[in-house]
């Protein structure tokens, strides 16, 4: 199984206060001295500063779960790229299905956010994925292509290095369900070929993570699937023991490759 420098990302959603985040990152730092796994954590906005301070001196990267599509303005409740950068973020998750569904973000808004993030020197994790209804109507490929094309319009091949895709089928998030391995392999390959063609880049340059009900028991199975470059984890990232177990699985597989 080939997996080079797998990326394990924890999306904490609306969990953990700034103090809890600081404590958690301190403990994570103490138990993860791994050279072959990228560890990225996305806490809430209010925890960015304490989490990034706690991560100093380690390779753990801290990022935001969302960002405004404008640099500044009369936008009550919004948080801008310069604000999250200054709080210590090096990346931002954009297009998460919870943002799409609950906060009604569409591909065009996500596209504006992505361009702004990249031009602000933030790396981007772009989430894409079909709903159960779309899956049942055999629309998965069409939806994914549409999301990738619309969200990444005008993003140049020079910027592509700073974009990571996370395939997260909406029906698999927090549900305990997940796609069959052969389906996942096919979809990851599809995302990669679509973007390699779009940017005229070798396919190895495109990184695609899987997300949706990943836990310490099934992480290895996902990581062993060809073209899965890492994992985006919600629930299981909140518990230190589970998250570290997942990192250890990734470490084992990356050592096999090294
Ligand atoms: P989950 O969430 O691991 O709890 O399914 C994943 C996500 O929403 O990114």
mmCIF file with all atom_site columns, C-alpha atoms in Angstrom, residues 157-232:
data_model
loop_
_atom_site.group_PDB
_atom_site.id
_atom_site.type_symbol
_atom_site.label_atom_id
_atom_site.label_alt_id
_atom_site.label_comp_id
_atom_site.label_asym_id
_atom_site.label_entity_id
_atom_site.label_seq_id
_atom_site.pdbx_PDB_ins_code
_atom_site.Cartn_x
_atom_site.Cartn_y
_atom_site.Cartn_z
_atom_site.occupancy
_atom_site.B_iso_or_equiv
_atom_site.pdbx_formal_charge
_atom_site.auth_seq_id
_atom_site.auth_comp_id
_atom_site.auth_asym_id
_atom_site.auth_atom_id
_atom_site.pdbx_PDB_model_num
ATOM 1  C CA . UNK A 1 157 ? -2.320  25.687 -11.222 1.00 0.00 ? 157 UNK A CA 1
ATOM 2  C CA . UNK A 1 158 ? 0.291   27.662 -9.248  1.00 0.00 ? 158 UNK A CA 1
ATOM 3  C CA . UNK A 1 159 ? -2.150  27.834 -6.364  1.00 0.00 ? 159 UNK A CA 1
ATOM 4  C CA . UNK A 1 160 ? -3.117  24.159 -6.676  1.00 0.00 ? 160 UNK A CA 1
ATOM 5  C CA . UNK A 1 161 ? -0.340  23.101 -4.322  1.00 0.00 ? 161 UNK A CA 1
ATOM 6  C CA . UNK A 1 162 ? -2.189  24.821 -1.501  1.00 0.00 ? 162 UNK A CA 1
ATOM 7  C CA . UNK A 1 163 ? -5.518  23.132 -2.147  1.00 0.00 ? 163 UNK A CA 1
ATOM 8  C CA . UNK A 1 164 ? -6.476  19.771 -0.646  1.00 0.00 ? 164 UNK A CA 1
ATOM 9  C CA . UNK A 1 165 ? -9.788  18.121 -1.461  1.00 0.00 ? 165 UNK A CA 1
ATOM 10 C CA . UNK A 1 166 ? -11.800 16.292 1.194   1.00 0.00 ? 166 UNK A CA 1
ATOM 11 C CA . UNK A 1 167 ? -14.391 13.898 -0.192  1.00 0.00 ? 167 UNK A CA 1
ATOM 12 C CA . UNK A 1 168 ? -17.116 13.765 2.433   1.00 0.00 ? 168 UNK A CA 1
ATOM 13 C CA . UNK A 1 169 ? -20.344 12.098 1.336   1.00 0.00 ? 169 UNK A CA 1
ATOM 14 C CA . UNK A 1 170 ? -22.997 14.029 3.267   1.00 0.00 ? 170 UNK A CA 1
ATOM 15 C CA . UNK A 1 171 ? -24.785 10.795 4.216   1.00 0.00 ? 171 UNK A CA 1
ATOM 16 C CA . UNK A 1 172 ? -21.599 9.413  5.805   1.00 0.00 ? 172 UNK A CA 1
ATOM 17 C CA . UNK A 1 173 ? -20.971 12.339 8.170   1.00 0.00 ? 173 UNK A CA 1
ATOM 18 C CA . UNK A 1 174 ? -21.704 11.421 11.764  1.00 0.00 ? 174 UNK A CA 1
ATOM 19 C CA . UNK A 1 175 ? -23.924 8.531  10.620  1.00 0.00 ? 175 UNK A CA 1
ATOM 20 C CA . UNK A 1 176 ? -21.687 5.489  11.055  1.00 0.00 ? 176 UNK A CA 1
ATOM 21 C CA . UNK A 1 177 ? -22.137 4.794  7.319   1.00 0.00 ? 177 UNK A CA 1
ATOM 22 C CA . UNK A 1 178 ? -19.383 4.880  4.718   1.00 0.00 ? 178 UNK A CA 1
ATOM 23 C CA . UNK A 1 179 ? -18.919 4.158  1.007   1.00 0.00 ? 179 UNK A CA 1
ATOM 24 C CA . UNK A 1 180 ? -17.738 0.736  -0.150  1.00 0.00 ? 180 UNK A CA 1
ATOM 25 C CA . UNK A 1 181 ? -13.935 0.665  -0.655  1.00 0.00 ? 181 UNK A CA 1
ATOM 26 C CA . UNK A 1 182 ? -14.161 0.186  -4.433  1.00 0.00 ? 182 UNK A CA 1
ATOM 27 C CA . UNK A 1 183 ? -16.566 3.114  -4.669  1.00 0.00 ? 183 UNK A CA 1
ATOM 28 C CA . UNK A 1 184 ? -14.272 5.303  -2.595  1.00 0.00 ? 184 UNK A CA 1
ATOM 29 C CA . UNK A 1 185 ? -11.279 4.404  -4.746  1.00 0.00 ? 185 UNK A CA 1
ATOM 30 C CA . UNK A 1 186 ? -13.230 5.234  -7.881  1.00 0.00 ? 186 UNK A CA 1
ATOM 31 C CA . UNK A 1 187 ? -14.413 8.592  -6.527  1.00 0.00 ? 187 UNK A CA 1
ATOM 32 C CA . UNK A 1 188 ? -10.981 9.665  -5.291  1.00 0.00 ? 188 UNK A CA 1
ATOM 33 C CA . UNK A 1 189 ? -9.503  8.771  -8.665  1.00 0.00 ? 189 UNK A CA 1
ATOM 34 C CA . UNK A 1 190 ? -12.258 10.696 -10.401 1.00 0.00 ? 190 UNK A CA 1
ATOM 35 C CA . UNK A 1 191 ? -11.566 13.829 -8.307  1.00 0.00 ? 191 UNK A CA 1
ATOM 36 C CA . UNK A 1 192 ? -7.854  13.535 -9.000  1.00 0.00 ? 192 UNK A CA 1
ATOM 37 C CA . UNK A 1 193 ? -8.166  13.040 -12.766 1.00 0.00 ? 193 UNK A CA 1
ATOM 38 C CA . UNK A 1 194 ? -10.705 15.839 -13.024 1.00 0.00 ? 194 UNK A CA 1
ATOM 39 C CA . UNK A 1 195 ? -8.381  18.326 -11.269 1.00 0.00 ? 195 UNK A CA 1
ATOM 40 C CA . UNK A 1 196 ? -5.167  17.062 -12.865 1.00 0.00 ? 196 UNK A CA 1
ATOM 41 C CA . UNK A 1 197 ? -6.784  17.743 -16.223 1.00 0.00 ? 197 UNK A CA 1
ATOM 42 C CA . UNK A 1 198 ? -8.186  21.106 -15.127 1.00 0.00 ? 198 UNK A CA 1
ATOM 43 C CA . UNK A 1 199 ? -4.820  22.337 -13.888 1.00 0.00 ? 199 UNK A CA 1
ATOM 44 C CA . UNK A 1 200 ? -2.698  20.359 -16.335 1.00 0.00 ? 200 UNK A CA 1
ATOM 45 C CA . UNK A 1 201 ? -0.745  18.797 -13.484 1.00 0.00 ? 201 UNK A CA 1
ATOM 46 C CA . UNK A 1 202 ? 0.446   15.250 -12.796 1.00 0.00 ? 202 UNK A CA 1
ATOM 47 C CA . UNK A 1 203 ? -2.183  13.302 -10.889 1.00 0.00 ? 203 UNK A CA 1
ATOM 48 C CA . UNK A 1 204 ? 0.182   12.790 -7.911  1.00 0.00 ? 204 UNK A CA 1
ATOM 49 C CA . UNK A 1 205 ? -0.009  16.528 -7.248  1.00 0.00 ? 205 UNK A CA 1
ATOM 50 C CA . UNK A 1 206 ? -3.694  16.324 -6.326  1.00 0.00 ? 206 UNK A CA 1
ATOM 51 C CA . UNK A 1 207 ? -4.403  15.288 -2.743  1.00 0.00 ? 207 UNK A CA 1
ATOM 52 C CA . UNK A 1 208 ? -7.794  13.912 -1.725  1.00 0.00 ? 208 UNK A CA 1
ATOM 53 C CA . UNK A 1 209 ? -8.740  13.106 1.875   1.00 0.00 ? 209 UNK A CA 1
ATOM 54 C CA . UNK A 1 210 ? -11.703 11.007 2.933   1.00 0.00 ? 210 UNK A CA 1
ATOM 55 C CA . UNK A 1 211 ? -14.100 12.131 5.654   1.00 0.00 ? 211 UNK A CA 1
ATOM 56 C CA . UNK A 1 212 ? -17.267 10.674 7.148   1.00 0.00 ? 212 UNK A CA 1
ATOM 57 C CA . UNK A 1 213 ? -17.615 8.458  10.250  1.00 0.00 ? 213 UNK A CA 1
ATOM 58 C CA . UNK A 1 214 ? -13.902 7.704  10.458  1.00 0.00 ? 214 UNK A CA 1
ATOM 59 C CA . UNK A 1 215 ? -12.855 6.246  13.814  1.00 0.00 ? 215 UNK A CA 1
ATOM 60 C CA . UNK A 1 216 ? -9.948  4.366  15.372  1.00 0.00 ? 216 UNK A CA 1
ATOM 61 C CA . UNK A 1 217 ? -11.431 1.014  14.275  1.00 0.00 ? 217 UNK A CA 1
ATOM 62 C CA . UNK A 1 218 ? -11.931 1.782  10.579  1.00 0.00 ? 218 UNK A CA 1
ATOM 63 C CA . UNK A 1 219 ? -9.200  4.374  9.845   1.00 0.00 ? 219 UNK A CA 1
ATOM 64 C CA . UNK A 1 220 ? -6.728  1.787  8.554   1.00 0.00 ? 220 UNK A CA 1
ATOM 65 C CA . UNK A 1 221 ? -9.285  0.393  6.093   1.00 0.00 ? 221 UNK A CA 1
ATOM 66 C CA . UNK A 1 222 ? -9.794  3.842  4.582   1.00 0.00 ? 222 UNK A CA 1
ATOM 67 C CA . UNK A 1 223 ? -6.086  4.671  4.521   1.00 0.00 ? 223 UNK A CA 1
ATOM 68 C CA . UNK A 1 224 ? -5.347  1.452  2.654   1.00 0.00 ? 224 UNK A CA 1
ATOM 69 C CA . UNK A 1 225 ? -7.574  2.401  -0.249  1.00 0.00 ? 225 UNK A CA 1
ATOM 70 C CA . UNK A 1 226 ? -5.590  3.666  -3.246  1.00 0.00 ? 226 UNK A CA 1
ATOM 71 C CA . UNK A 1 227 ? -5.790  7.440  -3.785  1.00 0.00 ? 227 UNK A CA 1
ATOM 72 C CA . UNK A 1 228 ? -6.879  8.162  -0.203  1.00 0.00 ? 228 UNK A CA 1
ATOM 73 C CA . UNK A 1 229 ? -4.193  10.615 0.957   1.00 0.00 ? 229 UNK A CA 1
ATOM 74 C CA . UNK A 1 230 ? -5.457  11.113 4.476   1.00 0.00 ? 230 UNK A CA 1
ATOM 75 C CA . UNK A 1 231 ? -8.558  11.629 6.589   1.00 0.00 ? 231 UNK A CA 1
ATOM 76 C CA . UNK A 1 232 ? -10.800 14.456 7.755   1.00 0.00 ? 232 UNK A CA 1
#
